[in-house]
Structures are given as C-alpha cells and as structure tokens.
Short mmCIF file of C-alpha atoms and ligand atoms in Angstrom, two decimals:
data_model
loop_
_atom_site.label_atom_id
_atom_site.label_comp_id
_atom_site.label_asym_id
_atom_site.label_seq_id
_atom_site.Cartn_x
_atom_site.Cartn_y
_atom_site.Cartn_z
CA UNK A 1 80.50 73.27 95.05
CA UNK A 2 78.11 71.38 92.69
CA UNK A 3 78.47 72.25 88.89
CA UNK A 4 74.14 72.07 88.93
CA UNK A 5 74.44 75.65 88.50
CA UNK A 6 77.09 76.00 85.37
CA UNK A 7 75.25 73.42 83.50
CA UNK A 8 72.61 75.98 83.41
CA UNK A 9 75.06 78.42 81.33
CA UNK A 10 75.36 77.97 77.44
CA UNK A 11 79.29 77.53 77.96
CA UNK A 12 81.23 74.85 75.59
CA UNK A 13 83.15 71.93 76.37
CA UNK A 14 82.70 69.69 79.88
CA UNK A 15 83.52 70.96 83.25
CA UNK A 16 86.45 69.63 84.84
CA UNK A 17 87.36 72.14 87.71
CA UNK A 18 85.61 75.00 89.92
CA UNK A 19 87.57 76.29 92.25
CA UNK A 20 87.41 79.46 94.49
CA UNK A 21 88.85 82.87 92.85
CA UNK A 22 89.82 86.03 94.33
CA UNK A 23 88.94 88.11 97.22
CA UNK A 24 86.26 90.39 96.57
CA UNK A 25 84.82 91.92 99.53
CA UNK A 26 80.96 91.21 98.09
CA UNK A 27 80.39 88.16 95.72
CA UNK A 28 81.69 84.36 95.64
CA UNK A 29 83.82 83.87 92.83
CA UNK A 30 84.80 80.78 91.12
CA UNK A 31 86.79 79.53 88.09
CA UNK A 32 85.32 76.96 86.01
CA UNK A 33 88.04 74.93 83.36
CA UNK A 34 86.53 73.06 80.99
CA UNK A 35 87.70 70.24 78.57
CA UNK A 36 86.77 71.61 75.71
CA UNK A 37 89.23 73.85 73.20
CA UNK A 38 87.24 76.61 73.79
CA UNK A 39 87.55 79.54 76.88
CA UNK A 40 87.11 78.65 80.78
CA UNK A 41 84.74 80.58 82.67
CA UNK A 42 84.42 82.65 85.25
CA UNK A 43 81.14 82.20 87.65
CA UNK A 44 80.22 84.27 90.24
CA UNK A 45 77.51 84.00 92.89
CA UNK A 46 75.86 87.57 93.21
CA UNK A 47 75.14 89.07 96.84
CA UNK A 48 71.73 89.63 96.26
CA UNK A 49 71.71 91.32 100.05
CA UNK A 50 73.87 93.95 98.54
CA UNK A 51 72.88 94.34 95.18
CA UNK A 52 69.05 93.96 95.85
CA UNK A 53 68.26 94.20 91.90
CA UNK A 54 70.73 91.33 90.15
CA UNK A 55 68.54 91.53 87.06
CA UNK A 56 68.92 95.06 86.46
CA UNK A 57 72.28 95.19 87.50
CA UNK A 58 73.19 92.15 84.88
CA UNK A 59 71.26 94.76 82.65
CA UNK A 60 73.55 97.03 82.99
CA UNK A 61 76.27 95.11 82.34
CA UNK A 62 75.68 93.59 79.07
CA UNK A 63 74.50 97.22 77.80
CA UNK A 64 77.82 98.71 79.20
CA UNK A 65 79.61 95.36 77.71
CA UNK A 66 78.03 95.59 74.42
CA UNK A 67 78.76 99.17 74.11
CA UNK A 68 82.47 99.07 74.82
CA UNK A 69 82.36 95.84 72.20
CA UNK A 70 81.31 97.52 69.54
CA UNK A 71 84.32 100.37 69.49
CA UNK A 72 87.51 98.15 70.38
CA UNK A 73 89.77 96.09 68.33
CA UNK A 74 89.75 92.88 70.44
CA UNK A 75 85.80 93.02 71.95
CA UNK A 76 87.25 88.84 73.36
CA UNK A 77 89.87 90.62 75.58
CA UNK A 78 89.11 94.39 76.11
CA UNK A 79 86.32 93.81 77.87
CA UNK A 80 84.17 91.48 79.89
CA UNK A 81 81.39 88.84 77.92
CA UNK A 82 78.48 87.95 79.50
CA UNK A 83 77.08 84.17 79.20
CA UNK A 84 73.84 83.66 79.08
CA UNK A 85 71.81 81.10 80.87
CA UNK A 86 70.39 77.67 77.91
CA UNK A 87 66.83 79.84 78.08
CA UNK A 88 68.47 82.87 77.70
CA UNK A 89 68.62 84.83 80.58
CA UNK A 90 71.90 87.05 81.55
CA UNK A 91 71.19 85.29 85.38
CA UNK A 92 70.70 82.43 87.19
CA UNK A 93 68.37 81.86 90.15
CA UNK A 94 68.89 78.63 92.35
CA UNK A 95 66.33 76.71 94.54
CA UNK A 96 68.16 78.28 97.20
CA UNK A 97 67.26 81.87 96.12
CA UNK A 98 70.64 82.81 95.02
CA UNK A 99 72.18 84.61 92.05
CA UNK A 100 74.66 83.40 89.62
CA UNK A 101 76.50 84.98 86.38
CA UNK A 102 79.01 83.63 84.40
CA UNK A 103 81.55 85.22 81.84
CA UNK A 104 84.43 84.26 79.85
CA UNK A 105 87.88 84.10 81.18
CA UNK A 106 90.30 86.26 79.87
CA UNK A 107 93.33 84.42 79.46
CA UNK A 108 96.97 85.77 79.99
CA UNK A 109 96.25 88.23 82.57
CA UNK A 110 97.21 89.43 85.96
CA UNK A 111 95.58 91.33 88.67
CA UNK A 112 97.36 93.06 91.59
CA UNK A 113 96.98 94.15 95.09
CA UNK A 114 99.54 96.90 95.76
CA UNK A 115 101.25 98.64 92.60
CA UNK A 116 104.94 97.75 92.10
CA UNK A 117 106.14 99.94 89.63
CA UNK A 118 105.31 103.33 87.96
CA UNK A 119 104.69 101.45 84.88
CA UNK A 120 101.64 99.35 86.33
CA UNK A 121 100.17 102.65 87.78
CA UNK A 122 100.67 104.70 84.42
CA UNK A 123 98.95 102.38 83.11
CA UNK A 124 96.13 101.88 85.89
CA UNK A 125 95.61 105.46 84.78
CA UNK A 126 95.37 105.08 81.04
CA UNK A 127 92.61 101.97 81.66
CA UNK A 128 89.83 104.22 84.30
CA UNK A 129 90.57 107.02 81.22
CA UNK A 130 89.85 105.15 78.19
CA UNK A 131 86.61 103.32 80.13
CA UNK A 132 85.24 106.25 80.74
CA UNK A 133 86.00 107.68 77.19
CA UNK A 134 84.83 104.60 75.72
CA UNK A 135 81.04 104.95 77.63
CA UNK A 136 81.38 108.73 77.40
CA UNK A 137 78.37 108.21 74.65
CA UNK A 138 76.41 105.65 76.45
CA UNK A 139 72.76 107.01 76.08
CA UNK A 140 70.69 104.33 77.37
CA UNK A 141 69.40 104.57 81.22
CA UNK A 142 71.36 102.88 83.66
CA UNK A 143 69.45 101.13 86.70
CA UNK A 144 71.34 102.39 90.26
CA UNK A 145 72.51 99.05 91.65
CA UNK A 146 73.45 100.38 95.06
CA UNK A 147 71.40 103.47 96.04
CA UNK A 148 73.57 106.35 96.99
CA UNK A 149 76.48 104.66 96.83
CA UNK A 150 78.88 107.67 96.57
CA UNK A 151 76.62 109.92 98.25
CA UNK A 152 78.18 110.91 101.36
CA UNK A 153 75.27 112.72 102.73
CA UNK A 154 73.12 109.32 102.17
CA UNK A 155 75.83 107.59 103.79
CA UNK A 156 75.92 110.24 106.76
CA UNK A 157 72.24 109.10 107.53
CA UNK A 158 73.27 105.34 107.65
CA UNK A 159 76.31 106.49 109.75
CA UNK A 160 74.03 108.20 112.33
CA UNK A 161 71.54 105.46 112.57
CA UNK A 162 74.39 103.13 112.88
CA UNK A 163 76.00 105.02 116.26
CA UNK A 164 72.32 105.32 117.66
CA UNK A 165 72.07 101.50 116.60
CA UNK A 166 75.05 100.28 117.72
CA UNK A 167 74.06 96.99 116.80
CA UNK A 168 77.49 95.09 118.26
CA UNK A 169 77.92 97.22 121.28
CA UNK A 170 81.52 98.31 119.88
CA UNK A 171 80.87 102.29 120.05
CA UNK A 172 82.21 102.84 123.22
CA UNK A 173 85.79 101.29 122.33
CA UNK A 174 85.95 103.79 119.08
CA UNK A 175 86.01 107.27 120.47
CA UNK A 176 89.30 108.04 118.58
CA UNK A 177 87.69 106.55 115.07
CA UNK A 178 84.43 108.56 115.79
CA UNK A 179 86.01 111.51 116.05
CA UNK A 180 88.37 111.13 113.05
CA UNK A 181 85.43 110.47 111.11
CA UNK A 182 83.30 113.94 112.87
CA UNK A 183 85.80 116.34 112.54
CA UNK A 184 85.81 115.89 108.73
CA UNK A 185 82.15 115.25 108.41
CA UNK A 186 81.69 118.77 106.90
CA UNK A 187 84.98 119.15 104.65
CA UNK A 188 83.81 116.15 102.92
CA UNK A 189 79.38 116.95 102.87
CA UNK A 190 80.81 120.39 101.07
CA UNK A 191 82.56 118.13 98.22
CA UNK A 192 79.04 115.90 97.45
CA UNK A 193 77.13 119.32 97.00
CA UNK A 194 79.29 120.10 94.53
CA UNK A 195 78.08 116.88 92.46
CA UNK A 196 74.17 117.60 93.76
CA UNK A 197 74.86 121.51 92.46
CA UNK A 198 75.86 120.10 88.90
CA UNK A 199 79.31 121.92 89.51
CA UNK A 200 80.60 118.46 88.87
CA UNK A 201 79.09 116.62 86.27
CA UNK A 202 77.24 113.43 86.49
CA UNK A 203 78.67 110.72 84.00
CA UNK A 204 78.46 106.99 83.88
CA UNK A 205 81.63 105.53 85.96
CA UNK A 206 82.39 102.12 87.10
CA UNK A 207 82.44 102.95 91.06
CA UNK A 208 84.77 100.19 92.16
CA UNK A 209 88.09 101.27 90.44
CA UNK A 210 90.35 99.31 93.19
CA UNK A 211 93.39 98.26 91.87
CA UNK A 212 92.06 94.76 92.06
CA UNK A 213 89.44 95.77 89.52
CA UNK A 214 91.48 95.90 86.54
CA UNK A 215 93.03 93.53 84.09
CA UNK A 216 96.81 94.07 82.63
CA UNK A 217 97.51 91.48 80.05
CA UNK A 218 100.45 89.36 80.93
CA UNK A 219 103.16 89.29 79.83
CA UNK A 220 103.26 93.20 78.21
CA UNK A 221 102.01 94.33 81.29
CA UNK A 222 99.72 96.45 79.55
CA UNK A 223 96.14 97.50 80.30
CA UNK A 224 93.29 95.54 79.64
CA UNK A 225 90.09 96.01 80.95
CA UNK A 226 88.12 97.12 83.83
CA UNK A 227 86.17 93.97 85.45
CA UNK A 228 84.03 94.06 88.15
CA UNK A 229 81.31 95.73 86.38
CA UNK A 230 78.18 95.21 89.38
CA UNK A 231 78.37 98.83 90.35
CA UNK A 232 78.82 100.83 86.85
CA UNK A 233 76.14 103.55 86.65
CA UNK A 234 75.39 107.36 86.64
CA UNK A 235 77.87 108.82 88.82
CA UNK A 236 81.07 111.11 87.88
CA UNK A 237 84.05 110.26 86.80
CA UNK A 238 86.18 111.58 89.97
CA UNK A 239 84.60 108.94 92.24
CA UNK A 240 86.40 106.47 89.99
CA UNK A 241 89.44 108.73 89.52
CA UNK A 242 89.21 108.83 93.41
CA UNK A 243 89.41 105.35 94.27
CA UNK A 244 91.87 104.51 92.12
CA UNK A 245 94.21 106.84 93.85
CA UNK A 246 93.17 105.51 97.24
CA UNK A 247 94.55 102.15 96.08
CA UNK A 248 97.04 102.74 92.97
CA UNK A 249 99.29 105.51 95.03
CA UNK A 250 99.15 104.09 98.48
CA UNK A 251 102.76 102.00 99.75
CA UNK A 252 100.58 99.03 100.87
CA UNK A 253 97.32 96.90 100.42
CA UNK A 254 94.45 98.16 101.96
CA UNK A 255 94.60 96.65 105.19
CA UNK A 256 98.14 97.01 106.67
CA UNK A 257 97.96 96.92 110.31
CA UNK A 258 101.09 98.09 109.96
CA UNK A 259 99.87 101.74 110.43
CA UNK A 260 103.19 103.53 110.37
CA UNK A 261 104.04 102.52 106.89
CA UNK A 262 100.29 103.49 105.24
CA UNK A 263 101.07 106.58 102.91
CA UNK A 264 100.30 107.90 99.70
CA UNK A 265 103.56 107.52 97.64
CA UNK A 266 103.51 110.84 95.69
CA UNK A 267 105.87 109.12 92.53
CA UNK A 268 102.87 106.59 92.50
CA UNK A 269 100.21 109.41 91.98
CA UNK A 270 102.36 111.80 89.14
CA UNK A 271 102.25 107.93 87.23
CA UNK A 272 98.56 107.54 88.27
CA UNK A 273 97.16 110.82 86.85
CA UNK A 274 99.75 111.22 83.90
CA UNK A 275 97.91 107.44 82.73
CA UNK A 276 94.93 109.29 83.71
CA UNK A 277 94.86 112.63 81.75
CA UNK A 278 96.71 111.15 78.60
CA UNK A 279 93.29 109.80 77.99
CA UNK A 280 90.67 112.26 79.79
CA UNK A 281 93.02 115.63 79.42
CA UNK A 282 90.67 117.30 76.81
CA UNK A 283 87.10 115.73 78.07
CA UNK A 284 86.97 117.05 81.91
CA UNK A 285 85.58 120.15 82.56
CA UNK A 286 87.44 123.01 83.87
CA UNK A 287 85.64 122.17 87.72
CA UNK A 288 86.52 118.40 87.10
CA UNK A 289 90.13 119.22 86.72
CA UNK A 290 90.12 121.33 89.74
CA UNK A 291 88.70 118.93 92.02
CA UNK A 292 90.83 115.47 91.04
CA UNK A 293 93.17 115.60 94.11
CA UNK A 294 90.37 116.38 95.99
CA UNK A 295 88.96 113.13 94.87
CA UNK A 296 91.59 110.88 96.15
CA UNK A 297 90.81 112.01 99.88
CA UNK A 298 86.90 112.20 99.20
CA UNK A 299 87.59 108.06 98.55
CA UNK A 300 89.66 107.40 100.83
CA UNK A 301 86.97 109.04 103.82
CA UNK A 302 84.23 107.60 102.30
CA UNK A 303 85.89 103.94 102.18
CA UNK A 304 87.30 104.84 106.16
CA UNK A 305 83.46 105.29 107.12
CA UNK A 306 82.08 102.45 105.16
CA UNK A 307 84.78 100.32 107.31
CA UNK A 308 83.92 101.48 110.24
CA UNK A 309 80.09 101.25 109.80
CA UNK A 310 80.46 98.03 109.08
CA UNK A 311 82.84 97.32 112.44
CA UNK A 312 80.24 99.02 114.39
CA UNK A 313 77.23 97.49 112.80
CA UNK A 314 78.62 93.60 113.61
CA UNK A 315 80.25 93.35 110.20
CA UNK A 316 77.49 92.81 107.98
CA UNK A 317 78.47 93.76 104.84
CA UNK A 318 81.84 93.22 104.27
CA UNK A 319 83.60 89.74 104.20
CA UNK A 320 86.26 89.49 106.98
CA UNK A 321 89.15 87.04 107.33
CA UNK A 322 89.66 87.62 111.51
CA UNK A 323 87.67 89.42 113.69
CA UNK A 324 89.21 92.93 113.90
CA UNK A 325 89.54 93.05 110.11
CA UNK A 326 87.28 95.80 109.47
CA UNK A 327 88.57 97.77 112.77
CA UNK A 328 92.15 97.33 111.03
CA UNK A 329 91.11 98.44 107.61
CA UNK A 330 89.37 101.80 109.03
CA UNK A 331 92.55 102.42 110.46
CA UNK A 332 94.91 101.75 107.80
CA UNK A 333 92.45 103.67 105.24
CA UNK A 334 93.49 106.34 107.95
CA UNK A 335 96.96 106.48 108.32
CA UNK A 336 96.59 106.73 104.56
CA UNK A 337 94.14 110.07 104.54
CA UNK A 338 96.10 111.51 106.68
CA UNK A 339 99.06 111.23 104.79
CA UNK A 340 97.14 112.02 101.58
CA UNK A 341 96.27 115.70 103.73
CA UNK A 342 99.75 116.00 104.79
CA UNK A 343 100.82 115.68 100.67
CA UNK A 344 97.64 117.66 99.33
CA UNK A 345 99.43 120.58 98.21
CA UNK A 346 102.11 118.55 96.52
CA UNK A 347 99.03 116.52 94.55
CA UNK A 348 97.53 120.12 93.54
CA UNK A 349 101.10 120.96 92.40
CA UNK A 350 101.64 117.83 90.39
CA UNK A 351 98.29 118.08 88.56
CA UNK A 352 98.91 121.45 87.78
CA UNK A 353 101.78 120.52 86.36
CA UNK A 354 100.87 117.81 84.31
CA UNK A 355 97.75 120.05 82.85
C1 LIG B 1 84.19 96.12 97.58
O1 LIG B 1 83.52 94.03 95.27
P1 LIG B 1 84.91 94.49 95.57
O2 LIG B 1 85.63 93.62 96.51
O3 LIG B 1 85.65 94.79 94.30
C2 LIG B 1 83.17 97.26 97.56
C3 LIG B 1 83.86 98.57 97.20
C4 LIG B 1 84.97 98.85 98.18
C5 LIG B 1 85.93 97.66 98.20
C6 LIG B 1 86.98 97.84 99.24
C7 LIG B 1 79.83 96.73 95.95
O4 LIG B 1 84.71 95.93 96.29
O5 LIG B 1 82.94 99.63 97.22
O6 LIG B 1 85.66 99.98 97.82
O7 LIG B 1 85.23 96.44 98.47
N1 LIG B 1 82.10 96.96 96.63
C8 LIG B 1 80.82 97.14 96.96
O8 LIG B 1 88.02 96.97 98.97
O9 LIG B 1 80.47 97.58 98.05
MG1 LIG B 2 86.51 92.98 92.78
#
C-alpha cells in the first residue's frame, strides 16, 4: 500500500512500515510504525458500502472517545484516540473515493479469538460493564451508523427480500438453514418488541462486543478498552451483553466447521456475567436483568441470519477466506444456539444466582 494516505494524518515521526492487521469482517486494517519516539498508528480504510455515513460515524467516535477521556485515569490507554487529518478533519477521503481513519496504537496489548481461561472472560465482562457505565451519561445525539442494525424485524424484511431475491441461486440447497431460521422467526420478533415497547430501555452500546473487540493489556491480562468503535450508538445494553456471550462463552471461534464441538461452555458464561454485573449489578432495570440470558440467544440468531443472508445474497457483505465460509459460519453460529437452548435454564439459574 502507498503511505500517500498517512502523510495526510498529523502523526509524528517517519513511516517505516504498514502492514496488514487483523481480521475484521468490514474494514481494511493496517499498522503503521514509525521512526520517531513517539506511538505507531493504527489506519484503517472505512467500508463506506457498509457504513454509508463515515463522517458521522467518525463523529461519533471522537464524542464517545472524548467522553470516556475525560473520566479515566490513563485517557492514552483506556480508550481509543482519534488522529486527525493536517487540515483537521477526523477522516480522510482519497481520489479513489475511499475512507481512511487513523488512531494511536495502544501498546502492550493482546486481542483474542476464543477465551482460554475464566480469568480472560471475567474480565471480558468487567470491560462491556464499565463502557457502558462510563457513557451511561452521554447526552449528546448519536448519528445511527447502520440503520436497524439490531432490529430483527428490519432485518426480517431484508431476509424476505433476500429469499424472493435469491441473488446467487443458493436457496434451493438451504432448506434445512431456512427452516432453522423460520421456526424461530417469532420467538425472536417477540424479544425486539420488547425494546420497541420501552420494556427494555434504549441506551448507548457499542454493538460489536465480539471478543475480538476488546483490548486486555499484556502482560496483567487485564481489561483495557473496547475498540472497534464504528457501530456505537443508541441501542440497549443487552445487544452488547448478547454478543459478548455469543463469542466469550462459546468452546470455539466463530466458524468451526467442526459442528459437533460448537457449544456454549456454561463455566465460561457464570465468568462472563459475574465480570458483567460487578460493574452493571445496580444500573439495569429490573426487565434488563430478566432478559440477559435471553440476550445471548437473541445474538447468536440474529448473527446465524446475517450469515446466511449474506450466503444467499452472493456474499456481499461479509469478507470470506473460501467459498463456503459464510455457509460454515451460519452453521457453526447454529450448533452453538442450539446448545445455548439446550443450557437456557441453567443460564436463568446462574444469573439468578449471581443477582
Ligand atoms: C463484523 O467489524 P467486525 O469484524 O468487528 C460485524 C458484526 C458481526 C461480526 C461477526 C459492522 O464485526 O456485526 O457480529 O463481524 N460488523 C458489522 O464476526 O457488521
Ligand atoms: Mg473488529
């Protein structure tokens, strides 16, 4: 890649590497060293198909960013810092008509894909918690990034179009999937009235809380930060408590083919939500409380027909590695709700217990 791009950044020091980072799903993601003393960079090329607003949704991000700065001890390392662009801007747009951002690296950390030990989950739990605690006074309007992201009934009208569509011709091959995804259809609509009803409050969230999403600080092992901040806006906070349990609790990354060995490792979620409520205990309402199991499956569906949209649709949205990679990850996200229904009385048990 050309380094045209960073030179537009007000970042110190002369770059000497960019190399590829990661494996989000969405955005290109690169880490720039420099020569300088000073901090490395991390730059990221903005899908601007997916995120049709990048302005408002940088925006967002340096409001959210600033907030959280101005109540932690270590605003360098507990959260992320936007650089802006030599005239100022929080963006870059290239003759190309893409997107770029750049922040500063946070040195000495680690990011996982699967959860190893109780420890790393506990304290999964205690980061979503405190981020949402630490925006839980964020006033200012938030611009909605991705329309509807969480909204299963909005993504119930994409999911019908995309069967009538069916843009790849792969429908026929998917009766099994389908019907998985039919016979639950209502089960999970009745959970997103509860958030249109106000039963379930609306509250600014981060909406990607993946494992992947979150910084521990090497080597304590203790929680940073949340990163990934494109998709933080008004939501509630059991979407994020939900897809942290469809990652944190499960035995394996997100697309196993192994199918037999996908489940929800009930150790994994006591860890999870003890993190979780140490922070959030006294701050969810009564319904909240009630519905945080509940959550983990509501996730879990919604990412299982997201996958398969995508399969159906020609994958389109998602980045894939081979060509059945979005087939394989609906059916590992699966294996894992089904073994998240088999266990639900257990997870209603162990939150009980724990509240
Ligand atoms: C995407 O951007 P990334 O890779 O952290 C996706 C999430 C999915 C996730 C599945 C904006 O997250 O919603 O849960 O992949 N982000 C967007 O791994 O769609
Ligand atoms: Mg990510």
């Amino acid at each position: 890649m050309n380094t045209e791009v960073i030179r537009q950044f007000k970042i110190e020091g002369n770059v000497v590497e960019v190399k590829p980072l990661g494996e989000g799903f969405i955005n290109d993601t690169f880490i720039v060293r420099t020569s300088s003393e000073g901090p490395d960079y991390i730059l990221q090329r903005k899908n601007h198909k997916i995120f049709p607003d990048v302005p408002a949704m940088m925006d967002n991000i340096v409001a959210v960013t600033n907030h959280i700065k101005n109540k932690v001890s270590d605003p360098l390392r507990e959260t992320l810092t936007v650089v802006p662009t030599v005239d100022g801007k929080n963006y870059c747009l290239d003759d190309e008509g893409n997107y770029w951002a750049v922040c500063i690296l946070i040195p000495d950390t680690i990011t996982y894909n699967v959860a190893d030990t109780l420890e790393l989950v506990r304290q999964g739990g205690i980061g979503i918690g405190r981020f949402q605690t630490l925006l839980s006074d964020f006033d200012k309007p938030l611009a909605e990034t991705i329309p509807g992201f969480h909204n299963l009934a909005f993504r119930f009208s994409q999911w019908d179009e995309c069967l009538r569509r069916d843009a790849a011709g792969r429908k026929a091959g998917l009766s099994d999937e389908i019907y998985f995804i039919e016979a639950r259809r209502q089960e999970f609509l009745d959970f997103w009235k509860l958030i249109e009803d106000g039963t379930i409050p609306r509250r600014v969230a981060h909406n990607d809380t993946k494992l992947s999403n979150i910084l521990f600080d090497e080597p304590s092992g203790e929680v940073l930060c949340a990163i990934d901040l494109d998709t933080v806006m008004s939501s509630t906070s059991l979407c994020d408590v939900g897809d942290a349990i469809r990652t944190y609790t499960s035995s394996t990354i997100e697309d196993d083919p192994d199918y037999g060995s996908v489940r929800l490792c009930l150790d994994k979620f006591q860890a999870y939500m003890d993190g979780y409520l140490s922070e959030r205990r006294d701050t969810l309402t009564e319904s909240e409380k009630e519905w945080l199991p509940f959550a983990g499956l509501y996730l879990t569906y919604e990412q299982t027909l997201r996958f398969l949209m995508d399969y159906i649709d020609g994958d389109t949205y998602y980045k894939i590695r081979y060509p059945e990679h979005n087939l394989v990850r609906t059916r590992s996200q699966m294996a894992l709700l089904r073994s998240m229904e088999d266990q639900y009385e257990q997870m209603k048990q162990i939150v009980k217990d724990l509240l």
